[in-house]
Short mmCIF file of C-alpha atoms in Angstrom, two decimals:
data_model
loop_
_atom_site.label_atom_id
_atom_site.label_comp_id
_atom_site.label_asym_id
_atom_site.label_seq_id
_atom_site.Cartn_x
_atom_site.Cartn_y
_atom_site.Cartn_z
CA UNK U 30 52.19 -46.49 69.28
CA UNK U 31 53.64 -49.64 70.40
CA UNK U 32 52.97 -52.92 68.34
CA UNK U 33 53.47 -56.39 70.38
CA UNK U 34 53.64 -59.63 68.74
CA UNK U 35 55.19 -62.60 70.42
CA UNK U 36 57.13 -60.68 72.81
CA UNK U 37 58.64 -58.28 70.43
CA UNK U 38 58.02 -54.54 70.42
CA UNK U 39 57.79 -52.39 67.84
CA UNK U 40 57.40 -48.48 68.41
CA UNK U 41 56.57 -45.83 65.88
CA UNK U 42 54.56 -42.33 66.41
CA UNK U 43 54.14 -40.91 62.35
CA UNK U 44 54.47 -43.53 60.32
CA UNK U 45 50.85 -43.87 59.85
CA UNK U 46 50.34 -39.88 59.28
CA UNK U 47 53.10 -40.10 56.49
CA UNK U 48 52.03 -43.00 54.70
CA UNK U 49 48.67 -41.01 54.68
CA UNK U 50 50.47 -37.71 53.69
CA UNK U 51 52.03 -39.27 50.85
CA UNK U 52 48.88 -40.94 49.26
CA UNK U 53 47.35 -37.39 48.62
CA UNK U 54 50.38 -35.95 47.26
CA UNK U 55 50.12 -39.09 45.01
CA UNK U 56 46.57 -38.38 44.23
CA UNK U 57 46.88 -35.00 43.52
CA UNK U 58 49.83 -35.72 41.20
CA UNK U 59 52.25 -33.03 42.96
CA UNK U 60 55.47 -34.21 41.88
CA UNK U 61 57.13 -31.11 42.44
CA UNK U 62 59.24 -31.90 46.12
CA UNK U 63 61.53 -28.49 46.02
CA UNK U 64 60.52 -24.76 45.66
CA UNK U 65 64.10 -25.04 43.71
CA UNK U 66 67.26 -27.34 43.73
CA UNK U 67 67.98 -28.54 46.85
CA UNK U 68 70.94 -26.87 47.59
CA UNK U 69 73.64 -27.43 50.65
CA UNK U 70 74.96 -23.60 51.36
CA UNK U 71 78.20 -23.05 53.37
CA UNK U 72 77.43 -20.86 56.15
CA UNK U 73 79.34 -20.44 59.59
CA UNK U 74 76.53 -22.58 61.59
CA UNK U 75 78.19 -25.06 59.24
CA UNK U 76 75.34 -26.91 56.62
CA UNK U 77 71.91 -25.07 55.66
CA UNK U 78 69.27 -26.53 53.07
CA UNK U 79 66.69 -24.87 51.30
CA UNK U 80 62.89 -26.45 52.36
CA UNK U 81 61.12 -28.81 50.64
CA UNK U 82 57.73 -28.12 49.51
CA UNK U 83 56.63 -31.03 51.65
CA UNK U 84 58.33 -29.59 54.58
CA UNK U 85 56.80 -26.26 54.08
CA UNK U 86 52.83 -27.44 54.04
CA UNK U 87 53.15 -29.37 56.89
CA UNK U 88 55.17 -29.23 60.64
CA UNK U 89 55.11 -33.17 60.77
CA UNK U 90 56.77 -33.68 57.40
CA UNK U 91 59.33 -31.21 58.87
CA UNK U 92 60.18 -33.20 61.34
CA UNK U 93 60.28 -36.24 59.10
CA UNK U 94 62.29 -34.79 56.71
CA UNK U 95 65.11 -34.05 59.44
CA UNK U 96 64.74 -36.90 60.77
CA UNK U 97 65.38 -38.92 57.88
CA UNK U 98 68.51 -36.35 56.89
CA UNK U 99 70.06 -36.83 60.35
CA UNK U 100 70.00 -40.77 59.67
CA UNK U 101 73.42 -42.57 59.50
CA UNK U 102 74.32 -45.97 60.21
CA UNK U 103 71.78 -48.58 60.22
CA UNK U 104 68.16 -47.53 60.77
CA UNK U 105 66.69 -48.75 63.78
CA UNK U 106 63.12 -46.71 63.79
CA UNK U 107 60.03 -47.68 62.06
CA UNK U 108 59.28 -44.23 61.64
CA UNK U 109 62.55 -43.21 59.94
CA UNK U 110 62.62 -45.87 57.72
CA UNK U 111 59.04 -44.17 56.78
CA UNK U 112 60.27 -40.74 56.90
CA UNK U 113 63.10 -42.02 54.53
CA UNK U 114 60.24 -43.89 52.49
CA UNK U 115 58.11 -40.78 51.74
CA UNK U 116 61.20 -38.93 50.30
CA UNK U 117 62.52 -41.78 48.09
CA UNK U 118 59.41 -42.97 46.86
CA UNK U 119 58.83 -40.62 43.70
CA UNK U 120 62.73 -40.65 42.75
CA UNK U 121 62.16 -43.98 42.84
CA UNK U 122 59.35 -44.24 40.54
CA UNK U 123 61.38 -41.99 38.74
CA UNK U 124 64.01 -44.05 38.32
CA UNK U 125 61.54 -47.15 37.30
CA UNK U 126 60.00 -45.25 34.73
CA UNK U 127 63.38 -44.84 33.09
CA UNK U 128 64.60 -48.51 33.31
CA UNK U 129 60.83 -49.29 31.57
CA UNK U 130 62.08 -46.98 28.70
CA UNK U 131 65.14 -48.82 27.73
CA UNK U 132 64.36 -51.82 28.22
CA UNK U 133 60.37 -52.37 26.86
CA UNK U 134 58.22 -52.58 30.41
CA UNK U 135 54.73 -52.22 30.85
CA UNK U 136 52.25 -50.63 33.63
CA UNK U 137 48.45 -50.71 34.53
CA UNK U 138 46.47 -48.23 33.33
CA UNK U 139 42.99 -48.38 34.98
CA UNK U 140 40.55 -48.11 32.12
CA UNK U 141 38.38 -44.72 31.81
CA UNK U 142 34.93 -47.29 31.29
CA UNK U 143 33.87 -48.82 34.46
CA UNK U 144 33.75 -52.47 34.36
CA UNK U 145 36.79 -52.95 31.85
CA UNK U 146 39.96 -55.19 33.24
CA UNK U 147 43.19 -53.11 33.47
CA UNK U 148 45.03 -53.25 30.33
CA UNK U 149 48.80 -52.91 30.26
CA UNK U 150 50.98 -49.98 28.38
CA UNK U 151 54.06 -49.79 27.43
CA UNK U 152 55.84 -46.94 29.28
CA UNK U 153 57.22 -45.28 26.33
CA UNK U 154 53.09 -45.19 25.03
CA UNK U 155 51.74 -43.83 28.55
CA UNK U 156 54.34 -41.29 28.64
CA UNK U 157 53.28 -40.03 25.39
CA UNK U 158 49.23 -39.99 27.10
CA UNK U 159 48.82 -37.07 29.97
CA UNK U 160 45.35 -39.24 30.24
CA UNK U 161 46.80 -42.46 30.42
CA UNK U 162 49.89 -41.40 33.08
CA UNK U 163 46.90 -40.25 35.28
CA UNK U 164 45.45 -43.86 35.66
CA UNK U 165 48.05 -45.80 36.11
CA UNK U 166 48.03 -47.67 39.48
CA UNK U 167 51.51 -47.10 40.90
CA UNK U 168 52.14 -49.49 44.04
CA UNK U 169 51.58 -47.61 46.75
CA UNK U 170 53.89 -47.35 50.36
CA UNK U 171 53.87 -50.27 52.34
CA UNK U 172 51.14 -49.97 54.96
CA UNK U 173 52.09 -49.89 58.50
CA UNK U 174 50.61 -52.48 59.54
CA UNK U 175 52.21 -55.05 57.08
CA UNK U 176 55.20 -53.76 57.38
CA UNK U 177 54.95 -54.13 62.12
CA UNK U 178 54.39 -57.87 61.18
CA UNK U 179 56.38 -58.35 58.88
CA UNK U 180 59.52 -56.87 60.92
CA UNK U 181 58.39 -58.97 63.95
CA UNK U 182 57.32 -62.20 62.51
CA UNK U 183 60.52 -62.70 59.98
CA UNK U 184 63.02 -60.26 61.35
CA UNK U 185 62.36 -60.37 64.99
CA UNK U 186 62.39 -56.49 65.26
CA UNK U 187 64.94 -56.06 63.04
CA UNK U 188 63.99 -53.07 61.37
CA UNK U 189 66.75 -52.60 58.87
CA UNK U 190 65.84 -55.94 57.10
CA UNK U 191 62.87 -53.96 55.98
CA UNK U 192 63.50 -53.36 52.14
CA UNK U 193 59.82 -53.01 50.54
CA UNK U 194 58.09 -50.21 51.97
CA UNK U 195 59.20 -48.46 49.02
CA UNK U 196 58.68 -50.78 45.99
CA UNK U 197 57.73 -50.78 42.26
CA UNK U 198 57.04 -53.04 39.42
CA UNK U 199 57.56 -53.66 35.80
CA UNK U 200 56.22 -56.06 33.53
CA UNK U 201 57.82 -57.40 30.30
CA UNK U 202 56.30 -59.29 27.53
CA UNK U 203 59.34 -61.80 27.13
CA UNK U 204 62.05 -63.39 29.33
CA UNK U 205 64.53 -61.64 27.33
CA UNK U 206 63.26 -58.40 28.21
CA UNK U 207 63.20 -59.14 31.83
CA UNK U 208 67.12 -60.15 31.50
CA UNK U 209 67.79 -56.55 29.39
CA UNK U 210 66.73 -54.89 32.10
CA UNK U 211 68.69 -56.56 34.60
CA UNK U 212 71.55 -55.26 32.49
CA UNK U 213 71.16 -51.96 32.12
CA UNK U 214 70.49 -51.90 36.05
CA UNK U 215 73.73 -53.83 36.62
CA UNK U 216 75.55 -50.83 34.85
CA UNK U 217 73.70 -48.07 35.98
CA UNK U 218 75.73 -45.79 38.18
CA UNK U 219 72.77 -44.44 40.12
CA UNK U 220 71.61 -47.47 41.26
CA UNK U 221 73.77 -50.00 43.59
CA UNK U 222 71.95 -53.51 43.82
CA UNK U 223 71.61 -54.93 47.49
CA UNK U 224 70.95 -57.98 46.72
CA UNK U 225 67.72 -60.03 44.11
CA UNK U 226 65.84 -63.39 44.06
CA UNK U 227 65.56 -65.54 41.00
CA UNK U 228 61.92 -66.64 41.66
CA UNK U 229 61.72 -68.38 38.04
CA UNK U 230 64.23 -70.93 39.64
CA UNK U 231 63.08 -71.50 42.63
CA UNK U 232 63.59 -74.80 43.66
CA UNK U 233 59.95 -75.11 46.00
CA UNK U 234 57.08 -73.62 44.76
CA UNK U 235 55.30 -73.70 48.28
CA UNK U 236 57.12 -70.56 49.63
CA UNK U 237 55.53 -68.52 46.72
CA UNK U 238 52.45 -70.32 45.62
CA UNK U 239 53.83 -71.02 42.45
CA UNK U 240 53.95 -67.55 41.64
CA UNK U 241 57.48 -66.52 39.94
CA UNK U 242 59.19 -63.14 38.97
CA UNK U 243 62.64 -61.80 39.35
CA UNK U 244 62.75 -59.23 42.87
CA UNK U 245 65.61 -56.53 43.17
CA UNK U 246 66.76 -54.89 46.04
CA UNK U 247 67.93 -51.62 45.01
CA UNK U 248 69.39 -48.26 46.79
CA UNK U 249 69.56 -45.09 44.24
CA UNK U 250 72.79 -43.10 44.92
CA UNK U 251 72.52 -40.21 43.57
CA UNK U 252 73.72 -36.70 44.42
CA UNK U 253 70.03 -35.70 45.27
CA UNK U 254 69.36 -38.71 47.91
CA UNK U 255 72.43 -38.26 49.28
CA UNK U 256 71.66 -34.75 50.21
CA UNK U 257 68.20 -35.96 51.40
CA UNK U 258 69.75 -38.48 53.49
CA UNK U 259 67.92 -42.12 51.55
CA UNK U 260 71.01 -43.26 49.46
CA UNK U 261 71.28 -45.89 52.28
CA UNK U 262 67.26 -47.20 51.97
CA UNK U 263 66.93 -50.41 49.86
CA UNK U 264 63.80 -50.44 47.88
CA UNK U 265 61.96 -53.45 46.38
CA UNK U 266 61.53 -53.60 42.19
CA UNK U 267 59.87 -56.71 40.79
CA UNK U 268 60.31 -57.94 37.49
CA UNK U 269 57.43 -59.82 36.28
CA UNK U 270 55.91 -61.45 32.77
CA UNK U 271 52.91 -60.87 31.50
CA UNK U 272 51.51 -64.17 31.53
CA UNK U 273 52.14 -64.27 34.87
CA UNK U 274 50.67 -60.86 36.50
CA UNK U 275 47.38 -61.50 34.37
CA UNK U 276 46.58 -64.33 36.20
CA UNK U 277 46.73 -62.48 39.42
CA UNK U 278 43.49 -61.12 41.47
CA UNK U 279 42.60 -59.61 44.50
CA UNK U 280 41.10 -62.86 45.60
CA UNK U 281 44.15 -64.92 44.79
CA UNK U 282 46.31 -62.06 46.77
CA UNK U 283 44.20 -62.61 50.05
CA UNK U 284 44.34 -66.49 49.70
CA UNK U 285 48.03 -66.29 49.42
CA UNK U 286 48.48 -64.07 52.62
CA UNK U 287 46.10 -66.38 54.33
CA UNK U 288 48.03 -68.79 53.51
CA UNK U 289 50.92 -67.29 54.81
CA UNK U 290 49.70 -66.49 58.30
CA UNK U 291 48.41 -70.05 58.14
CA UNK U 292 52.20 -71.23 57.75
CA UNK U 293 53.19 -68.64 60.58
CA UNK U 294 50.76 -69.84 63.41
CA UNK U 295 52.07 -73.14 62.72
CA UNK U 296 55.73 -72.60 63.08
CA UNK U 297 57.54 -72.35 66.86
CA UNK U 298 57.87 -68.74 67.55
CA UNK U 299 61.55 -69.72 68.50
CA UNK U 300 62.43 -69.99 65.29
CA UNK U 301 61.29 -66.57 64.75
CA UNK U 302 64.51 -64.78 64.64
CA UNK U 303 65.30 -66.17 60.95
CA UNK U 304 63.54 -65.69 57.93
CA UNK U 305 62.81 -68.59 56.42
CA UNK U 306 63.27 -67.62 52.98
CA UNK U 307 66.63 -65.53 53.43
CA UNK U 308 68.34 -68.47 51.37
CA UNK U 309 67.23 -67.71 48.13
CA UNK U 310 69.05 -64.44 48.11
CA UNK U 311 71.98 -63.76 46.02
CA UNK U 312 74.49 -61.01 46.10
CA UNK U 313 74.67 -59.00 42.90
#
C-alpha cells in the first residue's frame, strides 16, 4: 500500500494485518509470547531461536517477527517499525505495570454496569482483582493510519521519528507522585530514556489545548528485546494527574485533532520537513 500526502510516499504491506493481529491477542488476554524461553542456540549455521507462539499460529507474524529481528541501524519501514511494535508492546505494558507499583499509578477499569463512568484503580488494587485486570482499557497500537500522517505531515517521511505506536499511560493522584516515578525510571537499568516533554511548563498552551502531562520516550533494554531485536524502538509513556485525565472525553479528543488538522491545512507545506513542536524536547 502506498500512502501520498503532499508529495511524500509512504509504503507499508502488513502493518494493518498486525495491528489487527495484535488486538485479538489483546482481547483474548494471551500473554504467553514463547512455547519456552527464548533461547539463542550455537549451532554451525551460526544463530537458531526457538519460535514464538505468535510465529507459530500465523505465516505473516513469521515473517514479521524476522523481520523485526534482522533490524539494525535506523528503521526506515513502516512495517518494521510495526513488526517491532507488536513484539514490544506487552513487555512494555509489562514494564508500566511495574513502574505503577512503586510509585502509586492508577488505570481505567471499565465498570461491569453499563452506563457507569470509568473509575480509576490503583495498580497494586487491580492486580490483586483477576475481574478488574480484565477491564482495564490498555491504550491500544497506534493505528496505521495516524501513524502515515503523522510521519508525513511532521516528519516528512521520516519514519524513525515515529516513537508512539507503542505507548502507555499512568495516572497519579499528586505531582509528587508523578516526579517519584520519574525517579525510579531515571535509575532503572532496563529502561534507557530517549528523550521527555515537561507539558506542565509549557510556555504556549495553543500547541496542546491547554492540556498538560509529563511524556517519556523510553526504549527497554533488556536481555529479552535484545534477542527479539526492539531494544532500539522508543515507546511513548505519559504521565498524567488525575484532575487532569477526568476532564477528558471522546468529544474533547476529536475537537482537539480537528483542531490540529485545522492548524496543518493552514501552514505552507514547505515547512513540512520540521516538526513544529520538536523544541520542547529535552534530553534525559
Amino acid at each position: 500500500m502506498i500512502s501520498l500526502i503532499y508529495d511524500i510516499k509512504i509504503t507499508y504491506a502488513y502493518s494493518y494485518i498486525l495491528t489487527t493481529y495484535t488486538a485479538v491477542i489483546h482481547q483474548q488476554e494471551n500473554w504467553r509470547w514463547t512455547a519456552s524461553t527464548v533461547t539463542d542456540l550455537e549451532s554451525a549455521g551460526g544463530l537458531l531461536r526457538k519460535k514464538l507462539l505468535i510465529e507459530l499460529r500465523s505465516p505473516m507474524m513469521q515473517i514479521a517477527v524476522n523481520t523485526a529481528m534482522r533490524s539494525e541501524g535506523i528503521t526506515t519501514s513502516l512495517d518494521q517499525l510495526y513488526a517491532q511494535a507488536v513484539l514490544l508492546d506487552v513487555t512494555f505494558r509489562l514494564q508500566i505495570q511495574r513502574l505503577a507499583a512503586m510509585s502509586r499509578g492508577y488505570f481505567p477499569v471499565v465498570a461491569q454496569d453499563v452506563g457507569v463512568p470509568v473509575e480509576f484503580r490503583l495498580w497494586n488494587e487491580i492486580k490483586q482483582d483477576i475481574a478488574a485486570r480484565g477491564r482495564v482499557q490498555w491504550p491500544k497500537i497506534k493505528h496505521v493510519d495516524k501513524a502515515v500522517r503523522k510521519v508525513t505531515i511532521h516528519y516528512h517521511g521520516s519514519v524513525s521519528r515515529l516513537h508512539d505506536i507503542v505507548r502507555q499511560r499512568i495516572v497519579f493522584e499528586t505531582l509528587a507522585d508523578i516526579c517519584k516515578c520519574l525517579e525510579i525510571i531515571s535509575n532503572d537499568p532496563d529502561l534507557y530514556v530517549v528523550c521527555f516533554k515537561n507539558r506542565f511548563d509549557c510556555p504556549k498552551s495553543l500547541s496542546t489545548a491547554g492540556y498538560r502531562d509529563v511524556v517519556v520516550v523510553i526504549r527497554v533494554v533488556t536481555e529479552q528485546t535484545l534477542r527479539m531485536g526492539t531494544a532500539g524502538h522508543s515507546c511513548e509513556l505519559q504521565l498524567a494527574h488525575h484532575r487532569m485525565v477526568r476532564l477528558l472525553t471522546t468529544a474533547q479528543q476529536d475537537r482537539f485533532l480537528k483542531y490540529k488538522q485545522h492548524k496543518i491545512h493552514h501552514l505552507n507545506p514547505s515547512n513540512f520537513k520540521e516538526d513544529t513542536g520538536r523544541q520542547h524536547w529535552y534530553n534525559w
